[in-house]
Amino acid sequence: MAPAVPLALLALVALLAPGLVVAFPGCDYPAHLWCSSPEIAVACQAENRCANLSRPAAAPVELSLFYESLCPACRTFLAQQLFTTWLLLPSQVLNITLVPYGNAEERNVSGKWDFQCQHGPEECLGNMIEACLMHEAKDFSAYFPVIFCLESGSSVTKNLEACLQVYAPQLDKDRVTACVQGDLGATLMHRNAELTEGLHPPHQYVPWLVING
């Protein structure tokens, strides 16, 4: 009776001579087809040899940016680093959440939220414009280029119409303006205040990044 041949040796022979069929239990395929699908690779015990097999995609990186609209370091980071990184990476790799508030403070005055911002009232307005823009656009790929345009341009608070025309002409400037001027804008900023104040550990400066929680 012929001596038994180890499975590893059979596999090696099959890889060197792809025309041969190796009788692995459950494997009825010639070696040149072992890597044609994950199911065949498993049946033929060839998973480790099939570098071209598709593997489950890794979960995207969750990145949250806590920032202020007129903070110089925030503007530089958003426009020169985060936006360009987002452009270069596949859409399924990175999920970005933008929270414009930063070192602002809020108080309730007669039932309405009032905000004080590090760089003055114009920054509060810029924060609210961007919060309302995100609310109206919904889709990150629609509003992020507009925010990039605002943050990289000459004025965060005066260039909304021009940035919309270039990057998101489908969005309605009047709806964003109504949000800023109405109660919705203050509600959105209050939510951003809660998100910022709920950071653990608390933020120490801006821009402040949180990655995967």
GROMACS .gro file of N, CA and C in nm, residues 3 5 8 11 25 37 40-41 59 65 68 77 83 103 118 122 136 146 149 158 168-169 172 178 180 188 194 199 203:
model
   87
    3PRO      N    1   0.240   0.492   0.063
    3PRO     CA    2   0.236   0.577   0.181
    3PRO      C    3   0.144   0.697   0.159
    5VAL      N    4   0.014   1.073   0.146
    5VAL     CA    5   0.079   1.199   0.106
    5VAL      C    6   0.017   1.312   0.187
    8ALA      N    7  -0.050   1.919   0.278
    8ALA     CA    8   0.033   2.035   0.242
    8ALA      C    9   0.116   2.007   0.118
   11ALA      N   10  -0.105   2.019  -0.184
   11ALA     CA   11  -0.134   2.158  -0.220
   11ALA      C   12  -0.017   2.219  -0.294
   25PRO      N   13  -1.122   1.701   0.060
   25PRO     CA   14  -1.265   1.678   0.084
   25PRO      C   15  -1.345   1.803   0.051
   37SER      N   16  -1.313   3.225  -0.614
   37SER     CA   17  -1.420   3.273  -0.526
   37SER      C   18  -1.385   3.235  -0.383
   40ILE      N   19  -1.487   2.863  -0.304
   40ILE     CA   20  -1.397   2.760  -0.356
   40ILE      C   21  -1.266   2.758  -0.276
   41ALA      N   22  -1.216   2.876  -0.241
   41ALA     CA   23  -1.092   2.882  -0.163
   41ALA      C   24  -1.107   2.810  -0.030
   59ALA      N   25  -1.464   4.894   0.869
   59ALA     CA   26  -1.556   5.002   0.904
   59ALA      C   27  -1.488   5.136   0.880
   65LEU      N   28  -1.490   6.689   1.401
   65LEU     CA   29  -1.412   6.811   1.414
   65LEU      C   30  -1.493   6.916   1.489
   68GLU      N   31  -1.425   7.647   1.536
   68GLU     CA   32  -1.490   7.778   1.529
   68GLU      C   33  -1.471   7.835   1.390
   77PHE      N   34  -0.670   7.413   0.918
   77PHE     CA   35  -0.683   7.268   0.925
   77PHE      C   36  -0.795   7.219   0.834
   83PHE      N   37  -1.013   6.886   0.425
   83PHE     CA   38  -1.085   6.885   0.297
   83PHE      C   39  -1.007   6.811   0.190
  103ASN      N   40  -1.506   7.734   2.140
  103ASN     CA   41  -1.495   7.792   2.273
  103ASN      C   42  -1.606   7.892   2.303
  118GLN      N   43  -1.569   8.333   2.081
  118GLN     CA   44  -1.432   8.375   2.111
  118GLN      C   45  -1.387   8.490   2.021
  122GLU      N   46  -1.938   8.811   1.483
  122GLU     CA   47  -1.927   8.761   1.346
  122GLU      C   48  -1.898   8.612   1.345
  136GLU      N   49  -2.980   7.218   0.617
  136GLU     CA   50  -3.058   7.227   0.494
  136GLU      C   51  -3.008   7.131   0.387
  146VAL      N   52  -1.897   7.361   0.026
  146VAL     CA   53  -1.941   7.499   0.052
  146VAL      C   54  -1.872   7.552   0.178
  149CYS      N   55  -1.527   7.640   0.099
  149CYS     CA   56  -1.525   7.768   0.028
  149CYS      C   57  -1.535   7.884   0.127
  158LYS      N   58  -1.994   8.649   0.454
  158LYS     CA   59  -2.045   8.726   0.340
  158LYS      C   60  -2.038   8.651   0.206
  168ALA      N   61  -2.265   7.434  -0.481
  168ALA     CA   62  -2.393   7.366  -0.455
  168ALA      C   63  -2.509   7.453  -0.503
  169PRO      N   64  -2.519   7.477  -0.633
  169PRO     CA   65  -2.626   7.565  -0.684
  169PRO      C   66  -2.766   7.510  -0.659
  172ASP      N   67  -3.081   7.618  -0.160
  172ASP     CA   68  -3.153   7.744  -0.156
  172ASP      C   69  -3.094   7.836  -0.050
  178ALA      N   70  -3.308   8.196   0.628
  178ALA     CA   71  -3.424   8.189   0.719
  178ALA      C   72  -3.390   8.110   0.843
  180VAL      N   73  -3.090   8.085   0.980
  180VAL     CA   74  -3.000   8.168   1.061
  180VAL      C   75  -3.079   8.274   1.136
  188LEU      N   76  -3.006   7.477   1.656
  188LEU     CA   77  -2.892   7.401   1.605
  188LEU      C   78  -2.764   7.434   1.680
  194GLU      N   79  -2.419   7.151   2.325
  194GLU     CA   80  -2.430   7.029   2.406
  194GLU      C   81  -2.328   6.924   2.363
  199LEU      N   82  -1.806   6.658   2.561
  199LEU     CA   83  -1.684   6.586   2.528
  199LEU      C   84  -1.615   6.532   2.653
  203HIS      N   85  -1.270   6.940   2.565
  203HIS     CA   86  -1.174   6.997   2.471
  203HIS      C   87  -1.093   7.107   2.541
   0.00000   0.00000   0.00000
